[in-house]
Coordinates of N, CA and C and ligand atoms in Angstrom, one line a residue:
M1 N 18.9 -22.0 -14.8 CA 19.0 -22.7 -13.5 C 19.7 -21.8 -12.5
G2 N 19.1 -21.6 -11.3 CA 19.8 -20.8 -10.2 C 21.0 -21.6 -9.7
K3 N 22.0 -20.8 -9.1 CA 23.2 -21.4 -8.6 C 23.2 -21.2 -7.0
V4 N 24.0 -22.0 -6.4 CA 24.1 -21.9 -4.9 C 25.6 -21.5 -4.6
Y5 N 25.7 -20.4 -4.0 CA 27.0 -19.8 -3.6 C 27.2 -19.9 -2.1
V6 N 28.3 -20.6 -1.7 CA 28.6 -20.6 -0.2 C 29.8 -19.8 0.0
F7 N 29.7 -18.7 0.7 CA 30.8 -17.7 0.8 C 31.8 -18.3 1.8
D8 N 33.1 -18.3 1.3 CA 34.1 -18.9 2.2 C 35.1 -17.8 2.6
H9 N 34.6 -16.5 2.5 CA 35.5 -15.4 2.9 C 35.9 -15.6 4.4
P10 N 37.2 -15.4 4.8 CA 37.6 -15.7 6.1 C 36.9 -14.8 7.1
L11 N 36.6 -13.5 6.8 CA 35.9 -12.6 7.8 C 34.5 -13.1 8.0
I12 N 33.8 -13.6 7.0 CA 32.5 -14.1 7.1 C 32.5 -15.3 8.0
Q13 N 33.4 -16.2 7.7 CA 33.5 -17.5 8.5 C 33.9 -17.2 10.0
H14 N 34.8 -16.3 10.2 CA 35.2 -15.9 11.6 C 34.0 -15.4 12.4
K15 N 33.3 -14.4 11.8 CA 32.2 -13.8 12.5 C 31.1 -14.7 12.7
L16 N 30.9 -15.6 11.8 CA 29.8 -16.6 11.9 C 30.1 -17.6 13.1
T17 N 31.3 -17.8 13.4 CA 31.7 -18.7 14.5 C 31.1 -18.1 15.8
F18 N 31.3 -16.7 15.9 CA 30.8 -16.1 17.2 C 29.3 -15.9 17.2
I19 N 28.7 -15.8 16.0 CA 27.3 -15.8 15.9 C 26.7 -17.1 16.4
R20 N 27.3 -18.2 16.1 CA 26.8 -19.5 16.4 C 27.0 -19.8 17.9
Q21 N 28.0 -19.3 18.6 CA 28.3 -19.6 20.0 C 27.2 -19.3 20.9
K22 N 26.8 -20.2 21.7 CA 25.6 -19.9 22.6 C 25.9 -18.9 23.6
E23 N 27.2 -18.6 24.0 CA 27.5 -17.6 25.0 C 27.3 -16.2 24.4
T24 N 27.3 -16.0 23.1 CA 27.2 -14.7 22.5 C 25.8 -14.0 22.8
G25 N 25.9 -12.9 23.4 CA 24.7 -12.2 23.9 C 24.0 -11.4 22.8
T26 N 22.8 -10.9 23.1 CA 22.0 -10.3 22.1 C 22.7 -9.1 21.4
K27 N 23.3 -8.2 22.1 CA 23.9 -7.1 21.5 C 25.0 -7.5 20.5
E28 N 25.9 -8.4 20.9 CA 27.0 -8.8 20.1 C 26.4 -9.6 18.9
F29 N 25.4 -10.4 19.1 CA 24.8 -11.2 18.1 C 24.3 -10.3 17.0
R30 N 23.5 -9.2 17.4 CA 23.0 -8.3 16.4 C 24.1 -7.6 15.6
E31 N 25.1 -7.2 16.3 CA 26.2 -6.5 15.6 C 26.9 -7.4 14.6
L32 N 27.1 -8.6 15.0 CA 27.8 -9.5 14.1 C 26.9 -9.9 12.9
V33 N 25.6 -10.1 13.1 CA 24.7 -10.3 12.0 C 24.7 -9.2 11.0
D34 N 24.7 -8.0 11.6 CA 24.8 -6.8 10.7 C 26.1 -6.7 9.9
E35 N 27.2 -7.1 10.5 CA 28.5 -7.0 9.8 C 28.5 -8.1 8.7
V36 N 28.1 -9.3 9.1 CA 28.1 -10.4 8.1 C 27.2 -10.1 6.9
A37 N 26.1 -9.4 7.2 CA 25.1 -9.0 6.1 C 25.8 -8.1 5.2
S38 N 26.6 -7.1 5.7 CA 27.4 -6.2 4.9 C 28.4 -6.9 4.0
L39 N 29.1 -7.8 4.6 CA 30.1 -8.5 3.9 C 29.5 -9.4 2.8
M40 N 28.3 -10.0 3.1 CA 27.7 -10.8 2.1 C 27.1 -9.9 0.9
A41 N 26.6 -8.7 1.3 CA 26.1 -7.8 0.3 C 27.2 -7.4 -0.6
F42 N 28.5 -7.2 -0.1 CA 29.6 -6.9 -0.9 C 29.8 -8.0 -2.0
E43 N 29.7 -9.2 -1.6 CA 29.9 -10.3 -2.5 C 28.8 -10.4 -3.5
I44 N 27.6 -10.3 -3.0 CA 26.4 -10.5 -3.8 C 26.2 -9.5 -4.9
T45 N 26.8 -8.3 -4.7 CA 26.7 -7.2 -5.7 C 27.8 -7.2 -6.7
R46 N 28.7 -8.2 -6.7 CA 29.8 -8.3 -7.6 C 29.5 -8.1 -9.0
D47 N 28.3 -8.5 -9.5 CA 28.0 -8.4 -10.9 C 27.0 -7.3 -11.2
L48 N 26.9 -6.3 -10.3 CA 26.1 -5.1 -10.7 C 26.6 -4.4 -11.9
P49 N 25.8 -4.0 -12.8 CA 26.3 -3.3 -14.0 C 26.8 -1.9 -13.7
L50 N 27.9 -1.6 -14.5 CA 28.5 -0.2 -14.3 C 28.4 0.5 -15.6
E51 N 28.4 1.8 -15.5 CA 28.5 2.7 -16.7 C 29.6 3.7 -16.5
E52 N 30.1 4.2 -17.7 CA 31.1 5.2 -17.6 C 30.6 6.6 -17.6
I53 N 31.1 7.5 -16.7 CA 30.7 8.9 -16.8 C 32.0 9.7 -16.8
E54 N 31.9 11.0 -17.2 CA 33.0 11.9 -17.2 C 32.9 12.8 -16.0
I55 N 34.0 12.9 -15.2 CA 34.0 13.7 -14.0 C 35.2 14.6 -14.0
D56 N 35.2 15.6 -13.1 CA 36.4 16.4 -12.9 C 37.0 16.0 -11.6
T57 N 38.3 15.6 -11.6 CA 39.0 15.4 -10.3 C 39.7 16.8 -10.1
P58 N 40.3 17.0 -8.9 CA 41.0 18.3 -8.7 C 42.1 18.5 -9.7
V59 N 42.5 17.4 -10.4 CA 43.7 17.4 -11.3 C 43.3 17.5 -12.8
S60 N 42.3 16.7 -13.2 CA 42.0 16.7 -14.6 C 40.6 16.1 -14.8
K61 N 40.2 16.0 -16.1 CA 38.9 15.3 -16.4 C 39.3 13.8 -16.3
A62 N 38.3 13.0 -16.0 CA 38.5 11.5 -16.0 C 37.2 10.8 -16.4
V63 N 37.3 9.7 -17.2 CA 36.2 8.9 -17.4 C 36.2 7.7 -16.4
T64 N 35.2 7.7 -15.5 CA 35.3 6.7 -14.5 C 33.9 5.9 -14.4
K65 N 33.9 4.9 -13.6 CA 32.7 4.1 -13.5 C 31.8 4.4 -12.4
T66 N 30.5 4.2 -12.6 CA 29.5 4.4 -11.6 C 28.4 3.3 -11.8
L67 N 27.7 3.0 -10.7 CA 26.7 2.0 -10.9 C 25.6 2.4 -11.9
A68 N 25.2 1.5 -12.7 CA 24.3 1.8 -13.8 C 22.8 2.0 -13.5
G69 N 22.6 2.3 -12.2 CA 21.3 2.7 -11.8 C 20.3 1.6 -11.8
K70 N 20.8 0.3 -11.5 CA 19.9 -0.8 -11.4 C 19.0 -0.6 -10.1
K71 N 17.8 -0.8 -10.2 CA 16.9 -0.7 -9.0 C 16.9 -2.0 -8.2
L72 N 17.2 -1.8 -7.0 CA 17.3 -3.0 -6.1 C 16.3 -2.9 -5.0
G73 N 15.8 -4.1 -4.6 CA 14.9 -4.2 -3.4 C 15.4 -5.2 -2.5
I74 N 15.4 -4.9 -1.2 CA 15.7 -5.9 -0.1 C 14.4 -6.3 0.5
V75 N 14.2 -7.6 0.7 CA 13.0 -8.1 1.3 C 13.4 -9.0 2.5
P76 N 13.4 -8.4 3.7 CA 13.6 -9.3 4.9 C 12.4 -10.1 5.2
I77 N 12.6 -11.4 5.6 CA 11.4 -12.2 6.1 C 11.4 -11.9 7.6
L78 N 10.3 -11.3 8.0 CA 10.1 -10.9 9.4 C 10.0 -12.2 10.3
R79 N 10.6 -12.2 11.4 CA 11.2 -11.0 12.0 C 12.8 -11.1 11.8
A80 N 13.3 -12.3 11.8 CA 14.8 -12.3 11.9 C 15.5 -11.7 10.7
G81 N 14.9 -11.7 9.5 CA 15.5 -11.0 8.4 C 15.8 -9.6 8.6
L82 N 15.0 -8.9 9.5 CA 15.3 -7.5 9.8 C 16.7 -7.2 10.2
G83 N 17.2 -8.2 10.9 CA 18.6 -8.1 11.5 C 19.7 -7.9 10.4
M84 N 19.3 -8.2 9.2 CA 20.3 -8.2 8.1 C 20.2 -6.9 7.2
V85 N 19.1 -6.2 7.4 CA 18.7 -5.1 6.5 C 19.7 -3.9 6.6
D86 N 20.0 -3.4 7.8 CA 20.9 -2.3 7.9 C 22.3 -2.5 7.3
G87 N 22.8 -3.7 7.6 CA 24.1 -4.1 7.1 C 24.1 -4.0 5.5
I88 N 23.0 -4.4 4.9 CA 23.0 -4.4 3.4 C 22.8 -2.9 2.9
L89 N 22.0 -2.2 3.7 CA 21.7 -0.8 3.2 C 23.0 0.1 3.4
K90 N 23.9 -0.3 4.3 CA 25.1 0.5 4.4 C 25.9 0.5 3.1
L91 N 25.8 -0.6 2.4 CA 26.5 -0.7 1.1 C 25.7 -0.3 -0.1
I92 N 24.3 -0.5 0.0 CA 23.4 -0.2 -1.1 C 22.3 0.8 -0.6
P93 N 22.7 2.0 -0.3 CA 21.7 2.9 0.4 C 20.5 3.2 -0.5
A94 N 20.6 3.1 -1.8 CA 19.5 3.4 -2.6 C 18.5 2.3 -2.8
A95 N 18.8 1.2 -2.2 CA 17.8 0.0 -2.3 C 16.6 0.4 -1.5
K96 N 15.4 -0.1 -2.0 CA 14.2 0.1 -1.3 C 13.9 -1.2 -0.5
V97 N 13.2 -1.1 0.6 CA 13.0 -2.3 1.5 C 11.5 -2.7 1.5
G98 N 11.2 -3.9 1.1 CA 9.9 -4.5 1.2 C 9.9 -5.4 2.5
H99 N 8.8 -5.8 2.9 CA 8.7 -6.7 4.1 C 7.7 -7.8 3.8
V100 N 8.2 -9.0 4.2 CA 7.2 -10.2 4.2 C 7.2 -10.8 5.6
G101 N 6.1 -10.7 6.2 CA 6.0 -11.3 7.6 C 5.5 -12.7 7.5
L102 N 6.3 -13.6 8.1 CA 5.9 -15.1 8.1 C 6.4 -15.6 9.4
Y103 N 5.6 -16.5 10.0 CA 6.2 -17.3 11.1 C 6.0 -18.7 10.9
R104 N 6.8 -19.5 11.5 CA 6.7 -21.0 11.2 C 5.9 -21.6 12.3
D105 N 4.8 -22.2 12.0 CA 3.9 -22.8 13.0 C 4.8 -23.9 13.7
P106 N 4.9 -23.8 15.0 CA 5.8 -24.7 15.7 C 5.4 -26.2 15.6
E107 N 4.1 -26.4 15.4 CA 3.6 -27.8 15.3 C 3.9 -28.4 13.9
T108 N 3.3 -27.6 12.9 CA 3.4 -28.2 11.5 C 4.6 -27.8 10.8
L109 N 5.4 -26.8 11.3 CA 6.5 -26.2 10.6 C 6.2 -25.4 9.3
Q110 N 4.9 -25.3 9.1 CA 4.4 -24.6 7.9 C 4.5 -23.1 8.1
P111 N 4.9 -22.3 7.1 CA 4.9 -20.9 7.2 C 3.5 -20.3 7.2
V112 N 3.3 -19.3 8.0 CA 2.0 -18.6 8.1 C 2.3 -17.1 7.8
E113 N 1.7 -16.6 6.7 CA 2.0 -15.2 6.3 C 1.1 -14.2 7.0
Y114 N 1.6 -13.1 7.6 CA 0.8 -12.2 8.3 C 1.0 -10.7 7.8
Y115 N 1.9 -10.5 6.9 CA 2.2 -9.1 6.5 C 3.0 -9.1 5.2
V116 N 2.6 -8.3 4.2 CA 3.4 -8.1 3.0 C 3.3 -6.6 2.6
K117 N 4.4 -6.0 2.4 CA 4.4 -4.6 1.9 C 5.7 -4.5 1.0
L118 N 5.5 -4.2 -0.3 CA 6.6 -4.1 -1.2 C 6.7 -2.7 -1.9
P119 N 7.8 -2.3 -2.4 CA 7.9 -1.0 -3.1 C 6.9 -1.1 -4.3
T120 N 6.3 0.1 -4.6 CA 5.2 0.1 -5.6 C 5.7 -0.3 -7.0
D121 N 7.0 0.0 -7.3 CA 7.6 -0.3 -8.6 C 8.2 -1.7 -8.6
V122 N 7.5 -2.7 -8.0 CA 8.0 -4.0 -7.8 C 8.5 -4.7 -9.1
E123 N 7.8 -4.4 -10.2 CA 8.2 -5.1 -11.5 C 9.5 -4.6 -12.0
E124 N 9.9 -3.4 -11.6 CA 11.2 -2.9 -12.2 C 12.4 -3.2 -11.3
R125 N 12.2 -3.8 -10.2 CA 13.3 -4.0 -9.3 C 13.9 -5.4 -9.3
D126 N 15.2 -5.6 -9.0 CA 15.8 -6.9 -8.7 C 15.7 -7.0 -7.2
F127 N 15.3 -8.2 -6.7 CA 15.1 -8.3 -5.2 C 16.1 -9.3 -4.6
I128 N 16.5 -9.0 -3.4 CA 17.2 -9.9 -2.6 C 16.4 -10.2 -1.3
V129 N 15.9 -11.4 -1.2 CA 15.1 -11.9 -0.1 C 16.1 -12.3 1.0
V130 N 16.0 -11.8 2.2 CA 17.0 -12.1 3.2 C 16.4 -12.7 4.5
D131 N 17.0 -13.7 5.1 CA 16.6 -14.3 6.3 C 17.9 -15.0 6.8
P132 N 18.2 -14.9 8.1 CA 19.4 -15.6 8.6 C 19.3 -17.1 8.4
M133 N 18.1 -17.7 8.4 CA 18.0 -19.2 8.5 C 17.2 -19.7 7.3
L134 N 17.8 -20.8 6.7 CA 17.1 -21.5 5.6 C 17.0 -23.0 6.1
A135 N 15.9 -23.3 6.8 CA 15.8 -24.6 7.5 C 15.0 -25.6 6.6
T136 N 13.7 -25.8 6.8 CA 12.9 -26.6 5.9 C 12.8 -26.0 4.6
G137 N 12.9 -24.6 4.5 CA 12.8 -23.9 3.3 C 11.4 -23.3 3.1
G138 N 10.5 -23.8 4.0 CA 9.1 -23.3 3.8 C 8.9 -21.8 3.8
S139 N 9.6 -21.1 4.7 CA 9.4 -19.7 4.8 C 10.0 -19.0 3.6
A140 N 11.2 -19.4 3.1 CA 11.8 -18.8 2.0 C 11.0 -19.0 0.7
V141 N 10.5 -20.3 0.5 CA 9.7 -20.6 -0.6 C 8.4 -19.8 -0.7
E142 N 7.8 -19.6 0.5 CA 6.5 -18.8 0.6 C 6.8 -17.4 0.4
A143 N 7.9 -16.8 0.9 CA 8.2 -15.4 0.7 C 8.5 -15.1 -0.7
I144 N 9.2 -16.0 -1.4 CA 9.4 -15.8 -2.8 C 8.1 -15.9 -3.6
N145 N 7.3 -16.9 -3.3 CA 5.9 -17.0 -3.9 C 5.2 -15.7 -3.8
S146 N 5.3 -15.1 -2.6 CA 4.5 -13.9 -2.2 C 5.0 -12.7 -3.1
I147 N 6.3 -12.6 -3.2 CA 6.7 -11.4 -4.0 C 6.6 -11.7 -5.5
K148 N 6.7 -12.9 -5.9 CA 6.4 -13.2 -7.4 C 5.0 -12.9 -7.7
K149 N 4.1 -13.3 -6.8 CA 2.6 -13.1 -7.1 C 2.3 -11.6 -7.2
R150 N 3.2 -10.7 -6.6 CA 3.0 -9.3 -6.7 C 3.8 -8.7 -7.8
G151 N 4.5 -9.5 -8.6 CA 5.1 -9.0 -9.8 C 6.6 -9.0 -9.9
A152 N 7.3 -9.5 -8.8 CA 8.8 -9.5 -8.8 C 9.2 -10.6 -9.7
K153 N 10.3 -10.3 -10.5 CA 10.7 -11.2 -11.5 C 12.1 -11.8 -11.3
N154 N 13.0 -10.8 -10.9 CA 14.4 -11.2 -10.7 C 14.7 -11.3 -9.2
I155 N 14.9 -12.5 -8.7 CA 15.0 -12.7 -7.2 C 16.2 -13.5 -6.8
K156 N 16.9 -13.0 -5.8 CA 18.0 -13.8 -5.2 C 17.6 -14.1 -3.7
F157 N 18.2 -15.1 -3.2 CA 17.9 -15.4 -1.7 C 19.2 -15.4 -1.0
M158 N 19.3 -14.8 0.1 CA 20.5 -14.7 0.9 C 20.3 -15.0 2.4
C159 N 21.1 -16.0 2.9 CA 20.9 -16.3 4.3 C 22.3 -16.6 5.0
L160 N 22.3 -16.6 6.3 CA 23.6 -16.9 7.0 C 23.8 -18.4 7.0
V161 N 22.8 -19.2 7.5 CA 23.0 -20.6 7.7 C 21.9 -21.4 7.0
A162 N 22.3 -22.3 6.2 CA 21.3 -23.1 5.5 C 21.6 -24.6 5.7
C163 N 20.6 -25.5 5.4 CA 20.9 -26.9 5.4 C 20.4 -27.5 4.1
P164 N 20.8 -28.7 3.7 CA 20.5 -29.2 2.4 C 19.0 -29.3 2.1
E165 N 18.2 -29.5 3.1 CA 16.7 -29.6 2.9 C 16.2 -28.3 2.4
G166 N 16.6 -27.2 3.0 CA 16.1 -25.9 2.6 C 16.6 -25.5 1.2
V167 N 17.9 -25.8 0.9 CA 18.4 -25.5 -0.4 C 17.6 -26.3 -1.5
D168 N 17.3 -27.5 -1.2 CA 16.5 -28.3 -2.1 C 15.1 -27.8 -2.3
A169 N 14.5 -27.3 -1.2 CA 13.1 -26.8 -1.3 C 13.1 -25.6 -2.2
I170 N 14.1 -24.7 -2.1 CA 14.1 -23.5 -3.0 C 14.3 -23.9 -4.4
K171 N 15.3 -24.8 -4.6 CA 15.7 -25.3 -5.9 C 14.5 -25.9 -6.6
S172 N 13.7 -26.6 -5.9 CA 12.6 -27.3 -6.5 C 11.4 -26.4 -6.8
A173 N 11.1 -25.4 -5.8 CA 10.0 -24.5 -6.0 C 10.3 -23.3 -6.9
H174 N 11.6 -22.9 -6.8 CA 12.0 -21.7 -7.6 C 13.3 -21.9 -8.2
P175 N 13.4 -22.8 -9.2 CA 14.7 -23.2 -9.8 C 15.6 -22.1 -10.3
E176 N 15.0 -21.0 -10.6 CA 15.8 -19.9 -11.3 C 16.5 -19.0 -10.2
V177 N 16.1 -19.2 -8.9 CA 16.6 -18.3 -7.9 C 18.1 -18.6 -7.5
D178 N 19.0 -17.7 -7.5 CA 20.3 -17.9 -7.0 C 20.3 -17.8 -5.5
I179 N 21.0 -18.7 -4.8 CA 21.0 -18.8 -3.3 C 22.4 -18.5 -2.8
Y180 N 22.5 -17.5 -1.9 CA 23.8 -17.1 -1.3 C 23.8 -17.4 0.2
I181 N 24.8 -18.2 0.6 CA 24.8 -18.8 1.9 C 26.2 -18.5 2.6
A182 N 26.2 -18.2 3.9 CA 27.5 -18.1 4.6 C 28.0 -19.4 5.0
A183 N 27.1 -20.3 5.4 CA 27.5 -21.7 5.8 C 26.4 -22.7 5.5
L184 N 26.7 -23.8 4.9 CA 25.8 -24.9 4.6 C 26.0 -26.0 5.6
D185 N 25.1 -26.1 6.6 CA 25.2 -27.0 7.7 C 24.8 -28.4 7.3
E186 N 24.9 -29.3 8.3 CA 24.7 -30.7 8.1 C 23.3 -31.1 7.8
K187 N 22.4 -30.7 8.7 CA 21.0 -31.3 8.6 C 20.0 -30.5 9.5
L188 N 18.8 -31.0 9.5 CA 17.7 -30.5 10.4 C 17.5 -31.5 11.5
N189 N 17.2 -31.0 12.7 CA 16.9 -32.0 13.7 C 15.3 -32.3 13.7
E190 N 14.9 -33.1 14.7 CA 13.4 -33.5 14.6 C 12.5 -32.3 14.9
K191 N 13.1 -31.2 15.5 CA 12.2 -30.0 15.7 C 12.3 -29.0 14.6
G192 N 13.0 -29.4 13.6 CA 13.2 -28.4 12.5 C 14.2 -27.4 12.7
Y193 N 15.1 -27.6 13.6 CA 16.3 -26.7 13.8 C 17.5 -27.2 13.0
I194 N 18.3 -26.2 12.5 CA 19.5 -26.5 11.8 C 20.5 -27.0 12.8
V195 N 21.2 -28.1 12.4 CA 22.3 -28.7 13.2 C 23.6 -28.5 12.4
P196 N 24.7 -27.9 13.0 CA 24.7 -27.3 14.3 C 24.0 -25.9 14.4
G197 N 23.9 -25.2 13.4 CA 23.1 -24.0 13.3 C 23.5 -22.9 14.3
L198 N 22.6 -22.1 14.7 CA 22.8 -21.0 15.7 C 21.7 -20.9 16.7
G199 N 20.7 -21.8 16.6 CA 19.5 -21.7 17.5 C 18.4 -20.9 16.8
D200 N 17.6 -20.3 17.6 CA 16.5 -19.5 17.0 C 16.9 -18.1 16.7
A201 N 17.0 -17.8 15.4 CA 17.7 -16.5 15.0 C 16.9 -15.3 15.6
G202 N 15.5 -15.4 15.5 CA 14.7 -14.2 16.0 C 14.9 -14.0 17.5
D203 N 14.8 -15.1 18.2 CA 15.0 -15.0 19.7 C 16.4 -14.5 20.0
R204 N 17.4 -14.9 19.3 CA 18.8 -14.4 19.7 C 19.0 -13.0 19.3
L205 N 18.3 -12.6 18.2 CA 18.4 -11.1 17.8 C 17.7 -10.2 18.7
Y206 N 16.5 -10.6 19.2 CA 15.7 -9.7 19.9 C 15.5 -10.1 21.4
G207 N 16.2 -11.1 21.9 CA 16.2 -11.4 23.3 C 14.9 -12.0 23.8
T208 N 14.1 -12.6 22.9 CA 12.9 -13.2 23.3 C 13.1 -14.7 23.5
K209 N 12.2 -15.4 24.1 CA 12.3 -16.8 24.2 C 10.9 -17.4 24.5
Ligands
PRP301 C1 12.8 -18.6 11.5 C2 13.8 -18.0 10.5 C3 13.1 -18.3 9.1 C4 12.4 -19.6 9.4 C5 13.2 -20.7 8.8 O1 11.7 -17.7 11.6 O2 14.0 -16.7 10.7 O3 12.2 -17.3 8.7 O4 12.4 -19.8 10.8 O5 12.6 -21.9 8.9 P1 12.0 -22.7 7.6 O6 13.1 -22.7 6.6 O7 11.8 -24.1 8.2 O8 10.7 -22.1 7.2 P2 10.5 -18.0 12.7 O9 9.4 -18.7 12.0 O10 11.1 -18.6 13.9 O11 9.9 -16.6 12.9 P3 10.6 -15.3 13.6 O12 11.6 -14.8 12.6 O13 9.4 -14.3 13.7 O14 11.2 -15.7 14.9
URA302 N1 14.6 -21.1 12.4 C1 15.6 -20.7 13.3 O1 15.6 -19.6 13.8 N2 16.6 -21.5 13.5 C2 16.6 -22.8 13.0 O2 17.6 -23.5 13.2 C3 15.6 -23.2 12.1 C4 14.6 -22.3 11.9

């Protein structure tokens, strides 16, 4: 059974406050999302396997630890998920990046898929699907469906702001997926926006409306 982790790190919480504020402009919003994605990547990689190798320091030989070469894949859900990719790659530069393009139909709130491109060795990689928002959960559930259909087996989901409806949707469709959240908000409003949330993540990242 997958677990739900809500990160309570003070730096994540502090930066998230500015991300939420409506006065925060596009440039600062993008920078903060990038920083929070890095901090979350630091936490999410806590259990990566290590192996010992022998090296020479300037002083002596030493047996030290290095990452055991686990293959990772980051899959942003377009478009807003793109805002989190660079922050994660700063910490895990060897990860490959797949893309799943989905938009939420404004009337039905159902996800519509328009693009999928994954690394060719999809079956060998552990994936982190990323999107700033987990609202109804439709987009996340569909993105995970899409990469599973193409062979992905080990999948985590990471977002900035979630609400209980979205968490329940992932848990029921993909019970084995661990979910990593910076903040679990109260609810969805009648338009499918998270309350209090941060507004439309894609619009705030890219200055559209
Ligand atoms: C937003 C957000 C998620 C989705 C979440 O994307 O980035 O992908 O909504 O909502 P859900 O949990 O109810 O599916 P949007 O559909 O606005 O597309 P965009 O990123 O292209 O702006
Ligand atoms: N998508 C967003 O960008 N924001 C929300 O609050 C819900 C869905």
